[in-house]
mmCIF file of C-alpha atoms and ligand atoms in Angstrom:
data_model
loop_
_atom_site.group_PDB
_atom_site.id
_atom_site.type_symbol
_atom_site.label_atom_id
_atom_site.label_comp_id
_atom_site.label_asym_id
_atom_site.label_seq_id
_atom_site.Cartn_x
_atom_site.Cartn_y
_atom_site.Cartn_z
ATOM 1 C CA MET A 1413 -47.406 -49.736 111.833
ATOM 2 C CA ASN A 1414 -49.115 -52.556 110.044
ATOM 3 C CA ALA A 1415 -47.657 -54.475 107.062
ATOM 4 C CA GLN A 1416 -49.728 -52.750 104.538
ATOM 5 C CA ALA A 1417 -48.610 -49.306 105.684
ATOM 6 C CA MET A 1418 -44.984 -50.423 105.409
ATOM 7 C CA THR A 1419 -45.321 -51.986 101.992
ATOM 8 C CA GLN A 1420 -43.663 -50.123 99.193
ATOM 9 C CA THR A 1421 -44.827 -51.057 95.791
ATOM 10 C CA LYS A 1422 -43.053 -50.877 92.523
ATOM 11 C CA ARG A 1423 -44.656 -52.063 89.318
ATOM 12 C CA GLN A 1424 -42.077 -54.088 87.464
ATOM 13 C CA GLY A 1425 -43.626 -54.669 84.071
ATOM 14 C CA ALA A 1426 -46.424 -56.952 82.989
ATOM 15 C CA GLY A 1427 -47.671 -59.255 85.663
ATOM 16 C CA GLU A 1428 -44.800 -58.747 88.117
ATOM 17 C CA THR A 1429 -45.271 -56.568 91.196
ATOM 18 C CA LEU A 1430 -42.163 -56.332 93.338
ATOM 19 C CA GLN A 1431 -42.590 -55.198 96.863
ATOM 20 C CA THR A 1432 -40.746 -55.029 99.981
ATOM 21 C CA THR A 1433 -42.563 -55.230 103.313
ATOM 22 C CA GLY A 1434 -41.589 -54.450 106.728
ATOM 23 C CA ASP A 1435 -43.528 -57.390 108.104
ATOM 24 C CA SER A 1436 -41.662 -60.507 107.043
ATOM 25 C CA GLN A 1437 -44.400 -62.749 108.649
ATOM 26 C CA THR A 1438 -46.811 -61.935 105.807
ATOM 27 C CA LEU A 1439 -46.957 -64.627 103.213
ATOM 28 C CA MET A 1440 -49.990 -63.553 101.226
ATOM 29 C CA GLU A 1441 -52.131 -60.437 100.900
ATOM 30 C CA ILE A 1442 -55.532 -60.739 99.233
ATOM 31 C CA LYS A 1443 -57.071 -57.442 98.349
ATOM 32 C CA ASP A 1444 -60.707 -56.773 97.279
ATOM 33 C CA LEU A 1445 -60.751 -60.107 95.377
ATOM 34 C CA ARG A 1446 -63.711 -60.683 93.083
ATOM 35 C CA ILE A 1447 -64.010 -63.924 90.977
ATOM 36 C CA TRP A 1448 -67.144 -64.087 88.998
ATOM 37 C CA TYR A 1449 -68.513 -66.686 86.543
ATOM 38 C CA ARG A 1450 -70.176 -65.616 83.314
ATOM 39 C CA THR A 1451 -73.437 -67.501 82.993
ATOM 40 C CA THR A 1452 -76.530 -67.062 80.600
ATOM 41 C CA ARG A 1453 -78.397 -65.554 83.482
ATOM 42 C CA GLY A 1454 -75.718 -62.904 84.466
ATOM 43 C CA ASN A 1455 -72.560 -62.966 86.515
ATOM 44 C CA ALA A 1456 -72.416 -65.362 89.266
ATOM 45 C CA LYS A 1457 -70.371 -63.437 91.860
ATOM 46 C CA ALA A 1458 -68.901 -66.399 93.599
ATOM 47 C CA VAL A 1459 -66.143 -64.487 95.388
ATOM 48 C CA ASP A 1460 -67.029 -60.823 95.823
ATOM 49 C CA GLY A 1461 -64.888 -58.611 97.987
ATOM 50 C CA VAL A 1462 -62.458 -60.743 100.027
ATOM 51 C CA ASP A 1463 -59.569 -59.003 101.874
ATOM 52 C CA LEU A 1464 -57.346 -61.259 103.814
ATOM 53 C CA THR A 1465 -53.669 -61.442 105.072
ATOM 54 C CA ILE A 1466 -52.157 -64.978 105.562
ATOM 55 C CA GLN A 1467 -49.107 -65.329 107.811
ATOM 56 C CA ARG A 1468 -46.115 -67.415 107.323
ATOM 57 C CA ASN A 1469 -46.347 -70.960 108.959
ATOM 58 C CA GLU A 1470 -49.978 -70.686 110.023
ATOM 59 C CA VAL A 1471 -52.731 -73.231 109.551
ATOM 60 C CA PHE A 1472 -55.588 -71.245 108.253
ATOM 61 C CA GLY A 1473 -59.148 -72.811 108.063
ATOM 62 C CA LEU A 1474 -61.631 -71.599 105.564
ATOM 63 C CA ALA A 1475 -65.240 -72.354 106.424
ATOM 64 C CA GLY A 1476 -68.719 -71.588 105.131
ATOM 65 C CA GLU A 1477 -71.693 -73.415 103.586
ATOM 66 C CA SER A 1478 -71.754 -75.145 100.309
ATOM 67 C CA GLY A 1479 -71.637 -72.626 97.463
ATOM 68 C CA CYS A 1480 -70.264 -69.749 99.583
ATOM 69 C CA GLY A 1481 -67.169 -69.526 97.292
ATOM 70 C CA LYS A 1482 -64.507 -71.424 99.072
ATOM 71 C CA THR A 1483 -63.236 -73.450 96.150
ATOM 72 C CA THR A 1484 -63.422 -70.390 93.830
ATOM 73 C CA MET A 1485 -61.323 -68.452 96.138
ATOM 74 C CA ALA A 1486 -58.831 -71.277 96.854
ATOM 75 C CA ARG A 1487 -58.226 -71.836 93.226
ATOM 76 C CA GLY A 1488 -58.309 -68.178 92.385
ATOM 77 C CA ILE A 1489 -55.476 -67.042 94.803
ATOM 78 C CA LEU A 1490 -53.292 -69.681 93.223
ATOM 79 C CA GLY A 1491 -54.001 -68.257 89.693
ATOM 80 C CA LEU A 1492 -56.104 -71.275 88.813
ATOM 81 C CA THR A 1493 -59.242 -69.620 87.764
ATOM 82 C CA ARG A 1494 -60.602 -71.092 84.518
ATOM 83 C CA LEU A 1495 -63.493 -69.995 82.327
ATOM 84 C CA PRO A 1496 -66.412 -69.334 82.646
ATOM 85 C CA GLY A 1497 -64.718 -67.854 85.846
ATOM 86 C CA TYR A 1498 -62.606 -64.773 85.719
ATOM 87 C CA VAL A 1499 -60.977 -62.333 88.019
ATOM 88 C CA GLU A 1500 -63.206 -59.317 87.983
ATOM 89 C CA SER A 1501 -60.792 -57.450 90.262
ATOM 90 C CA GLY A 1502 -58.314 -57.645 93.126
ATOM 91 C CA GLU A 1503 -54.899 -58.786 94.029
ATOM 92 C CA ALA A 1504 -53.358 -61.927 95.560
ATOM 93 C CA ILE A 1505 -49.771 -60.963 96.430
ATOM 94 C CA TYR A 1506 -47.485 -63.906 97.379
ATOM 95 C CA TYR A 1507 -44.333 -62.913 99.251
ATOM 96 C CA ARG A 1508 -41.121 -64.918 98.765
ATOM 97 C CA ARG A 1509 -38.144 -64.472 101.095
ATOM 98 C CA THR A 1510 -34.923 -63.477 99.457
ATOM 99 C CA SER A 1511 -31.536 -64.395 100.758
ATOM 100 C CA ASP A 1512 -31.190 -60.966 102.372
ATOM 101 C CA SER A 1513 -34.515 -61.604 104.255
ATOM 102 C CA THR A 1514 -36.581 -59.050 102.434
ATOM 103 C CA SER A 1515 -39.968 -60.252 101.277
ATOM 104 C CA VAL A 1516 -40.548 -59.968 97.445
ATOM 105 C CA GLY A 1517 -44.079 -60.036 96.583
ATOM 106 C CA SER A 1518 -45.762 -60.886 93.146
ATOM 107 C CA ASP A 1519 -49.425 -60.580 92.282
ATOM 108 C CA LEU A 1520 -50.444 -64.224 91.315
ATOM 109 C CA LEU A 1521 -53.628 -62.848 89.521
ATOM 110 C CA THR A 1522 -51.622 -60.876 86.961
ATOM 111 C CA MET A 1523 -48.475 -63.029 86.741
ATOM 112 C CA PRO A 1524 -48.075 -64.628 83.298
ATOM 113 C CA ALA A 1525 -49.204 -68.378 83.150
ATOM 114 C CA ARG A 1526 -45.557 -69.639 82.538
ATOM 115 C CA GLU A 1527 -44.376 -67.719 85.639
ATOM 116 C CA ILE A 1528 -47.205 -69.383 87.721
ATOM 117 C CA ARG A 1529 -46.257 -72.709 86.451
ATOM 118 C CA ARG A 1530 -42.769 -72.262 87.608
ATOM 119 C CA MET A 1531 -44.010 -71.329 91.007
ATOM 120 C CA ARG A 1532 -46.297 -74.445 91.261
ATOM 121 C CA TRP A 1533 -45.001 -77.166 93.592
ATOM 122 C CA ARG A 1534 -41.948 -75.185 94.568
ATOM 123 C CA HIS A 1535 -43.803 -72.352 96.156
ATOM 124 C CA LEU A 1536 -47.569 -73.062 95.690
ATOM 125 C CA ALA A 1537 -49.281 -76.547 95.989
ATOM 126 C CA TYR A 1538 -52.977 -77.312 95.580
ATOM 127 C CA ILE A 1539 -54.648 -80.413 96.824
ATOM 128 C CA PRO A 1540 -58.156 -80.261 95.032
ATOM 129 C CA GLN A 1541 -61.424 -81.317 96.163
ATOM 130 C CA GLY A 1542 -61.650 -85.090 95.450
ATOM 131 C CA ALA A 1543 -57.898 -85.045 94.982
ATOM 132 C CA MET A 1544 -57.426 -88.773 95.194
ATOM 133 C CA ASN A 1545 -59.372 -89.056 91.929
ATOM 134 C CA VAL A 1546 -56.700 -86.955 90.138
ATOM 135 C CA LEU A 1547 -54.216 -89.737 90.263
ATOM 136 C CA SER A 1548 -53.786 -91.412 86.808
ATOM 137 C CA PRO A 1549 -55.203 -94.929 87.100
ATOM 138 C CA VAL A 1550 -52.641 -96.355 84.593
ATOM 139 C CA THR A 1551 -49.389 -94.865 86.026
ATOM 140 C CA ARG A 1552 -47.445 -96.191 88.970
ATOM 141 C CA ILE A 1553 -47.368 -93.930 92.198
ATOM 142 C CA GLU A 1554 -43.534 -93.418 91.816
ATOM 143 C CA LYS A 1555 -43.843 -92.074 88.141
ATOM 144 C CA GLN A 1556 -46.605 -89.686 89.187
ATOM 145 C CA ILE A 1557 -44.636 -88.166 91.980
ATOM 146 C CA LEU A 1558 -41.176 -88.247 90.232
ATOM 147 C CA ASP A 1559 -42.570 -86.667 87.111
ATOM 148 C CA ALA A 1560 -43.703 -83.732 89.119
ATOM 149 C CA ILE A 1561 -40.543 -83.451 91.006
ATOM 150 C CA TYR A 1562 -38.388 -83.511 87.818
ATOM 151 C CA GLU A 1563 -40.679 -80.892 86.090
ATOM 152 C CA HIS A 1564 -40.469 -78.409 88.928
ATOM 153 C CA SER A 1565 -36.889 -78.799 90.241
ATOM 154 C CA ASN A 1566 -33.391 -79.516 89.241
ATOM 155 C CA MET A 1567 -32.955 -82.621 91.341
ATOM 156 C CA SER A 1568 -30.986 -85.542 89.917
ATOM 157 C CA LYS A 1569 -32.827 -88.981 89.554
ATOM 158 C CA GLU A 1570 -31.279 -90.230 92.843
ATOM 159 C CA GLN A 1571 -32.175 -87.007 94.762
ATOM 160 C CA ALA A 1572 -35.772 -87.196 93.383
ATOM 161 C CA ARG A 1573 -36.194 -90.795 94.423
ATOM 162 C CA ALA A 1574 -34.855 -90.194 97.819
ATOM 163 C CA ARG A 1575 -37.125 -87.198 98.303
ATOM 164 C CA MET A 1576 -40.096 -89.350 97.067
ATOM 165 C CA PHE A 1577 -39.440 -92.029 99.620
ATOM 166 C CA GLU A 1578 -38.877 -89.435 102.421
ATOM 167 C CA CYS A 1579 -42.398 -87.900 101.595
ATOM 168 C CA LEU A 1580 -44.106 -91.261 101.460
ATOM 169 C CA GLU A 1581 -42.618 -92.079 104.794
ATOM 170 C CA MET A 1582 -43.769 -88.684 106.189
ATOM 171 C CA VAL A 1583 -47.332 -89.599 105.328
ATOM 172 C CA GLY A 1584 -47.058 -93.008 106.806
ATOM 173 C CA LEU A 1585 -46.706 -95.067 103.446
ATOM 174 C CA GLU A 1586 -44.452 -98.038 102.917
ATOM 175 C CA PRO A 1587 -41.839 -97.671 100.166
ATOM 176 C CA ALA A 1588 -43.594 -100.466 98.488
ATOM 177 C CA VAL A 1589 -46.449 -98.111 97.686
ATOM 178 C CA ALA A 1590 -44.214 -96.390 95.006
ATOM 179 C CA ARG A 1591 -44.518 -99.409 92.705
ATOM 180 C CA MET A 1592 -48.287 -99.718 93.044
ATOM 181 C CA TYR A 1593 -51.104 -98.408 90.805
ATOM 182 C CA PRO A 1594 -53.842 -96.224 92.440
ATOM 183 C CA HIS A 1595 -56.445 -99.009 92.282
ATOM 184 C CA GLU A 1596 -54.239 -101.039 94.710
ATOM 185 C CA LEU A 1597 -54.607 -98.436 97.396
ATOM 186 C CA SER A 1598 -57.355 -97.479 99.680
ATOM 187 C CA GLY A 1599 -58.964 -94.003 99.603
ATOM 188 C CA GLY A 1600 -56.936 -92.978 102.666
ATOM 189 C CA MET A 1601 -53.653 -94.252 101.065
ATOM 190 C CA LYS A 1602 -54.432 -92.359 97.794
ATOM 191 C CA GLN A 1603 -55.103 -89.172 99.774
ATOM 192 C CA ARG A 1604 -51.794 -89.689 101.576
ATOM 193 C CA VAL A 1605 -50.014 -89.910 98.083
ATOM 194 C CA THR A 1606 -51.579 -86.606 97.009
ATOM 195 C CA ILE A 1607 -50.272 -84.996 100.259
ATOM 196 C CA ALA A 1608 -46.802 -86.628 99.735
ATOM 197 C CA ALA A 1609 -46.713 -85.198 96.277
ATOM 198 C CA ALA A 1610 -47.840 -81.749 97.438
ATOM 199 C CA VAL A 1611 -45.179 -81.459 100.078
ATOM 200 C CA SER A 1612 -42.373 -82.943 97.953
ATOM 201 C CA LEU A 1613 -40.807 -79.696 96.868
ATOM 202 C CA LYS A 1614 -41.340 -77.927 100.374
ATOM 203 C CA PRO A 1615 -43.781 -75.267 98.881
ATOM 204 C CA GLY A 1616 -44.296 -72.075 101.013
ATOM 205 C CA LEU A 1617 -48.113 -72.499 100.641
ATOM 206 C CA ILE A 1618 -50.310 -75.593 100.378
ATOM 207 C CA ILE A 1619 -54.007 -75.062 99.868
ATOM 208 C CA ALA A 1620 -55.982 -78.264 100.584
ATOM 209 C CA ASP A 1621 -59.731 -78.055 99.484
ATOM 210 C CA GLU A 1622 -61.834 -80.558 101.501
ATOM 211 C CA PRO A 1623 -58.985 -82.979 101.346
ATOM 212 C CA THR A 1624 -60.562 -85.731 103.224
ATOM 213 C CA THR A 1625 -64.427 -85.597 102.872
ATOM 214 C CA ALA A 1626 -64.571 -88.833 100.851
ATOM 215 C CA LEU A 1627 -62.993 -90.735 103.639
ATOM 216 C CA ASP A 1628 -64.408 -92.240 106.741
ATOM 217 C CA VAL A 1629 -64.266 -90.137 109.844
ATOM 218 C CA ASN A 1630 -61.406 -91.931 111.608
ATOM 219 C CA VAL A 1631 -59.143 -91.936 108.585
ATOM 220 C CA GLN A 1632 -60.100 -88.222 108.003
ATOM 221 C CA GLN A 1633 -59.097 -87.278 111.522
ATOM 222 C CA VAL A 1634 -55.710 -89.153 111.325
ATOM 223 C CA ILE A 1635 -54.845 -87.711 107.880
ATOM 224 C CA LEU A 1636 -55.741 -84.188 108.807
ATOM 225 C CA GLN A 1637 -53.585 -84.349 111.956
ATOM 226 C CA GLU A 1638 -50.735 -85.605 109.844
ATOM 227 C CA LEU A 1639 -51.216 -82.799 107.473
ATOM 228 C CA ARG A 1640 -51.055 -80.220 110.229
ATOM 229 C CA GLU A 1641 -47.969 -81.849 111.800
ATOM 230 C CA ILE A 1642 -46.306 -81.936 108.380
ATOM 231 C CA ALA A 1643 -47.081 -78.374 107.822
ATOM 232 C CA LYS A 1644 -45.726 -77.343 111.267
ATOM 233 C CA SER A 1645 -42.600 -79.482 111.017
ATOM 234 C CA MET A 1646 -41.728 -78.138 107.444
ATOM 235 C CA GLU A 1647 -42.538 -74.492 108.444
ATOM 236 C CA LEU A 1648 -44.955 -74.118 105.614
ATOM 237 C CA THR A 1649 -48.357 -72.376 105.447
ATOM 238 C CA LEU A 1650 -51.428 -74.415 105.125
ATOM 239 C CA ILE A 1651 -54.785 -73.069 104.077
ATOM 240 C CA TYR A 1652 -57.464 -75.785 104.126
ATOM 241 C CA VAL A 1653 -61.079 -75.555 103.248
ATOM 242 C CA THR A 1654 -63.963 -77.529 104.763
ATOM 243 C CA HIS A 1655 -67.433 -76.759 105.838
ATOM 244 C CA ASP A 1656 -66.856 -79.036 108.859
ATOM 245 C CA MET A 1657 -66.489 -76.817 111.772
ATOM 246 C CA ALA A 1658 -65.418 -79.710 114.111
ATOM 247 C CA VAL A 1659 -62.485 -80.266 111.848
ATOM 248 C CA HIS A 1660 -61.524 -76.589 112.031
ATOM 249 C CA ALA A 1661 -61.536 -76.755 115.782
ATOM 250 C CA GLU A 1662 -58.942 -79.540 115.612
ATOM 251 C CA MET A 1663 -56.772 -78.100 112.866
ATOM 252 C CA ALA A 1664 -56.656 -74.340 112.647
ATOM 253 C CA ASP A 1665 -54.668 -71.742 114.206
ATOM 254 C CA ARG A 1666 -56.916 -69.128 112.740
ATOM 255 C CA MET A 1667 -60.030 -69.264 110.642
ATOM 256 C CA GLY A 1668 -62.032 -67.413 108.206
ATOM 257 C CA ILE A 1669 -65.758 -67.682 107.810
ATOM 258 C CA MET A 1670 -67.159 -67.035 104.339
ATOM 259 C CA TYR A 1671 -70.687 -66.093 103.580
ATOM 260 C CA SER A 1672 -72.005 -65.270 100.151
ATOM 261 C CA GLY A 1673 -68.677 -64.602 98.429
ATOM 262 C CA MET A 1674 -67.182 -62.576 101.311
ATOM 263 C CA LEU A 1675 -65.496 -63.201 104.587
ATOM 264 C CA VAL A 1676 -67.644 -62.197 107.560
ATOM 265 C CA GLU A 1677 -65.309 -63.065 110.300
ATOM 266 C CA VAL A 1678 -61.521 -63.835 110.734
ATOM 267 C CA SER A 1679 -60.253 -64.838 114.153
ATOM 268 C CA PRO A 1680 -57.811 -67.023 116.134
ATOM 269 C CA ILE A 1681 -59.377 -70.478 116.565
ATOM 270 C CA VAL A 1682 -59.886 -70.402 120.261
ATOM 271 C CA GLU A 1683 -61.744 -67.082 120.191
ATOM 272 C CA THR A 1684 -63.790 -68.272 117.201
ATOM 273 C CA PHE A 1685 -65.290 -71.149 119.117
ATOM 274 C CA LYS A 1686 -65.337 -69.462 122.472
ATOM 275 C CA GLU A 1687 -66.883 -66.042 121.535
ATOM 276 C CA PRO A 1688 -67.960 -66.238 117.903
ATOM 277 C CA LEU A 1689 -68.884 -62.590 116.934
ATOM 278 C CA HIS A 1690 -70.728 -62.766 113.736
ATOM 279 C CA PRO A 1691 -74.360 -64.134 114.030
ATOM 280 C CA TYR A 1692 -73.534 -66.426 111.022
ATOM 281 C CA THR A 1693 -70.535 -67.891 112.935
ATOM 282 C CA GLN A 1694 -72.616 -68.206 115.918
ATOM 283 C CA GLY A 1695 -75.196 -70.194 113.785
ATOM 284 C CA LEU A 1696 -72.397 -72.535 112.314
ATOM 285 C CA ILE A 1697 -71.046 -73.216 115.711
ATOM 286 C CA SER A 1698 -74.387 -73.977 117.227
ATOM 287 C CA SER A 1699 -74.948 -76.427 114.359
ATOM 288 C CA ILE A 1700 -72.117 -78.674 115.624
ATOM 289 C CA PRO A 1701 -73.593 -81.621 117.490
ATOM 290 C CA ALA A 1702 -72.121 -81.747 121.119
ATOM 291 C CA VAL A 1703 -70.005 -84.899 121.630
ATOM 292 C CA GLY A 1704 -71.574 -86.675 124.616
ATOM 293 C CA GLY A 1705 -72.910 -83.127 125.528
ATOM 294 C CA GLY A 1706 -76.313 -83.616 127.172
ATOM 295 C CA ARG A 1707 -79.369 -82.599 125.276
ATOM 296 C CA SER A 1708 -78.581 -78.924 124.316
ATOM 297 C CA ARG A 1709 -80.463 -78.122 121.129
ATOM 298 C CA MET A 1710 -78.700 -77.522 117.939
ATOM 299 C CA VAL A 1711 -79.954 -74.128 116.706
ATOM 300 C CA GLY A 1712 -78.495 -74.012 113.264
ATOM 301 C CA ILE A 1713 -79.199 -71.272 110.663
ATOM 302 C CA PRO A 1714 -82.654 -70.594 109.361
ATOM 303 C CA GLY A 1715 -83.347 -70.162 105.593
ATOM 304 C CA ASN A 1716 -81.137 -70.951 102.520
ATOM 305 C CA ALA A 1717 -77.879 -69.359 101.297
ATOM 306 C CA PRO A 1718 -78.640 -66.650 98.622
ATOM 307 C CA SER A 1719 -77.746 -67.007 94.943
ATOM 308 C CA PRO A 1720 -74.441 -65.449 93.719
ATOM 309 C CA LEU A 1721 -76.417 -64.105 90.691
ATOM 310 C CA ASN A 1722 -78.248 -61.852 93.049
ATOM 311 C CA TRP A 1723 -76.790 -61.139 96.464
ATOM 312 C CA PRO A 1724 -79.226 -59.319 98.868
ATOM 313 C CA PRO A 1725 -78.493 -55.676 99.381
ATOM 314 C CA GLY A 1726 -76.749 -54.346 102.590
ATOM 315 C CA CYS A 1727 -75.338 -57.191 104.833
ATOM 316 C CA ARG A 1728 -75.833 -60.297 102.564
ATOM 317 C CA PHE A 1729 -76.714 -62.365 105.819
ATOM 318 C CA HIS A 1730 -79.520 -59.938 106.810
ATOM 319 C CA PRO A 1731 -82.473 -62.121 105.389
ATOM 320 C CA ARG A 1732 -81.370 -65.005 107.693
ATOM 321 C CA CYS A 1733 -79.969 -63.025 110.608
ATOM 322 C CA PRO A 1734 -81.682 -63.415 113.951
ATOM 323 C CA ARG A 1735 -80.267 -60.061 115.078
ATOM 324 C CA VAL A 1736 -81.060 -57.986 111.943
ATOM 325 C CA MET A 1737 -81.415 -54.163 112.370
ATOM 326 C CA ASP A 1738 -82.553 -51.492 109.883
ATOM 327 C CA VAL A 1739 -79.124 -50.605 108.924
ATOM 328 C CA CYS A 1740 -78.376 -54.219 107.898
ATOM 329 C CA ARG A 1741 -80.877 -53.931 105.029
ATOM 330 C CA GLU A 1742 -79.171 -50.928 103.471
ATOM 331 C CA LYS A 1743 -75.507 -50.814 104.210
ATOM 332 C CA GLN A 1744 -72.866 -53.487 103.714
ATOM 333 C CA PRO A 1745 -70.883 -53.619 106.990
ATOM 334 C CA PRO A 1746 -67.124 -53.088 106.654
ATOM 335 C CA MET A 1747 -64.667 -55.677 108.042
ATOM 336 C CA LEU A 1748 -63.287 -54.097 111.166
ATOM 337 C CA GLU A 1749 -60.663 -55.208 113.587
ATOM 338 C CA VAL A 1750 -62.771 -55.173 116.782
ATOM 339 C CA ALA A 1751 -60.169 -56.707 119.078
ATOM 340 C CA PRO A 1752 -56.524 -57.661 118.415
ATOM 341 C CA GLY A 1753 -56.439 -60.152 115.564
ATOM 342 C CA ARG A 1754 -60.275 -60.248 115.466
ATOM 343 C CA LEU A 1755 -62.034 -59.027 112.238
ATOM 344 C CA VAL A 1756 -65.755 -58.989 111.801
ATOM 345 C CA ALA A 1757 -68.132 -57.425 109.180
ATOM 346 C CA CYS A 1758 -71.269 -56.921 111.127
ATOM 347 C CA HIS A 1759 -73.187 -53.834 112.222
ATOM 348 C CA LEU A 1760 -73.424 -55.150 115.744
ATOM 349 C CA TYR A 1761 -69.798 -54.105 116.233
ATOM 350 C CA PRO A 1762 -69.411 -50.519 114.839
ATOM 351 C CA THR A 1763 -66.517 -49.888 117.180
ATOM 352 C CA PRO A 1764 -63.883 -52.096 118.943
ATOM 353 C CA ILE A 1765 -65.517 -54.462 121.310
ATOM 354 C CA SER A 1766 -65.278 -54.202 124.972
ATOM 355 C CA ASP A 1767 -67.041 -55.854 127.973
ATOM 356 C CA THR A 1768 -69.689 -53.294 127.595
ATOM 357 C CA THR A 1769 -70.517 -53.661 123.867
ATOM 358 C CA PRO A 1770 -74.226 -54.672 124.046
ATOM 359 C CA ALA A 1771 -73.784 -57.513 121.463
ATOM 360 C CA PHE A 1772 -70.802 -58.791 123.286
ATOM 361 C CA GLU A 1773 -72.666 -58.796 126.612
ATOM 362 C CA GLU A 1774 -75.549 -60.679 124.876
ATOM 363 C CA LEU A 1775 -72.964 -63.298 123.725
ATOM 364 C CA ARG A 1776 -71.812 -64.015 127.212
ATOM 365 C CA LYS A 1777 -75.384 -64.772 128.591
HETATM 366 N N1 ATP B 2600 -68.326 -73.135 86.464
HETATM 367 C C1 ATP B 2600 -69.249 -72.409 87.063
HETATM 368 N N2 ATP B 2600 -70.204 -71.709 86.351
HETATM 369 C C2 ATP B 2600 -71.130 -70.960 87.039
HETATM 370 N N3 ATP B 2600 -71.130 -70.915 88.393
HETATM 371 C C3 ATP B 2600 -70.261 -71.556 89.029
HETATM 372 C C4 ATP B 2600 -69.250 -72.289 88.508
HETATM 373 N N4 ATP B 2600 -68.537 -72.968 89.411
HETATM 374 C C5 ATP B 2600 -69.009 -72.471 90.704
HETATM 375 N N5 ATP B 2600 -70.068 -71.702 90.370
HETATM 376 C C6 ATP B 2600 -70.891 -70.920 91.403
HETATM 377 O O1 ATP B 2600 -69.963 -70.293 92.406
HETATM 378 C C7 ATP B 2600 -70.478 -70.470 93.585
HETATM 379 C C8 ATP B 2600 -69.281 -70.849 94.525
HETATM 380 O O2 ATP B 2600 -68.985 -72.122 94.143
HETATM 381 P P1 ATP B 2600 -67.776 -72.788 94.916
HETATM 382 O O3 ATP B 2600 -67.542 -74.118 94.336
HETATM 383 O O4 ATP B 2600 -66.603 -71.915 94.982
HETATM 384 O O5 ATP B 2600 -68.349 -73.047 96.353
HETATM 385 P P2 ATP B 2600 -67.847 -73.840 97.657
HETATM 386 O O6 ATP B 2600 -67.940 -72.954 98.863
HETATM 387 O O7 ATP B 2600 -66.521 -74.401 97.300
HETATM 388 O O8 ATP B 2600 -68.918 -75.085 97.858
HETATM 389 P P3 ATP B 2600 -68.769 -76.569 98.227
HETATM 390 O O9 ATP B 2600 -68.639 -76.489 99.810
HETATM 391 O O10 ATP B 2600 -70.042 -77.198 97.837
HETATM 392 O O11 ATP B 2600 -67.585 -77.145 97.654
HETATM 393 C C9 ATP B 2600 -71.689 -71.354 93.666
HETATM 394 O O12 ATP B 2600 -72.868 -70.699 93.730
HETATM 395 C C10 ATP B 2600 -71.591 -71.978 92.339
HETATM 396 O O13 ATP B 2600 -72.844 -72.345 91.858
HETATM 397 MG MG1 MG B 2601 -65.753 -76.414 97.184
#
């Protein structure tokens, strides 16, 4: 029986959904999430029908072209949607473990703002796109980290300072950094500070949105590996966002590919790269330049991403899909589990895949 089937739901009053689940590995369940922006030209349906289950202690990578809705989704599931964006529908249920090992779930989308604030840092941490620019230029690093620790925990001054130094060390920064101002630090050091702050209260879930795109490739690689190691050693769940497929290959246990406000494929990382199922995923992977890899041609994806003001009917990818069929123009494909742990929304896979699925045979050529 899957987690959803075993879930018993009891509405607890405004904004609080208490649930117990038989699957204690589930950290978050996102159901039919739609986050739209009101614009003068109509609703921009940035996130438009996302279903996803996040497991405890996994590193989950979210990929997709610019504008496909990654940031809107990342902020949305943490209850951080701001006008002109709004939650049109859906749930994002976050499960906390209680002392008797049951999982208690709360919908972060309907939770009152003060409750969400209480969860921040202790349960949920967000490292935003361009995070190093969020550090206050006129405040020493130690004050920025300590203020957050005091606000969100009951730690004494001594405990908070000890925790701060522990976290700075964890991200490879000297204690002396605590007394510095952001302008005295390199981009990589500033990014490490934001990671130290995010992990300081051992949150259950960290979402990092393009945490390293402003950094040079070598620093990027090192910091991402550190982030992954910290997540694993602290047994927390990390969702990180980037359009860079090569980074996902290094980082993720599992990944989700977004296209036009929806997920089109969710698979373990090895399978995603070895046998990508969705033609869009295949296009993204073929766009990665091979490292020292002969002269094989990068294929890429023809055409441009559509506008969230007007998604194409049927499968939203059909105008760009090299394998488009008549049904794709008319009917949106449902997300199906076509092999254990492998979800894809594509008419090429109407039933579970096997070695004789034509689309799958094609893949292997
Ligand atoms: N404040 C806003 N008002 C109107 N539309 C918006 C707003 N913010 C985002 N959008 C639209 O929502 C869509 C998704 O944006 P989002 O920032 O979530 O994409 P993304 O996948 O994170 O892109 P990137 O890789 O460039 O960061 C885009 O088409 C964008 O134009
Ligand atoms: Mg973004």
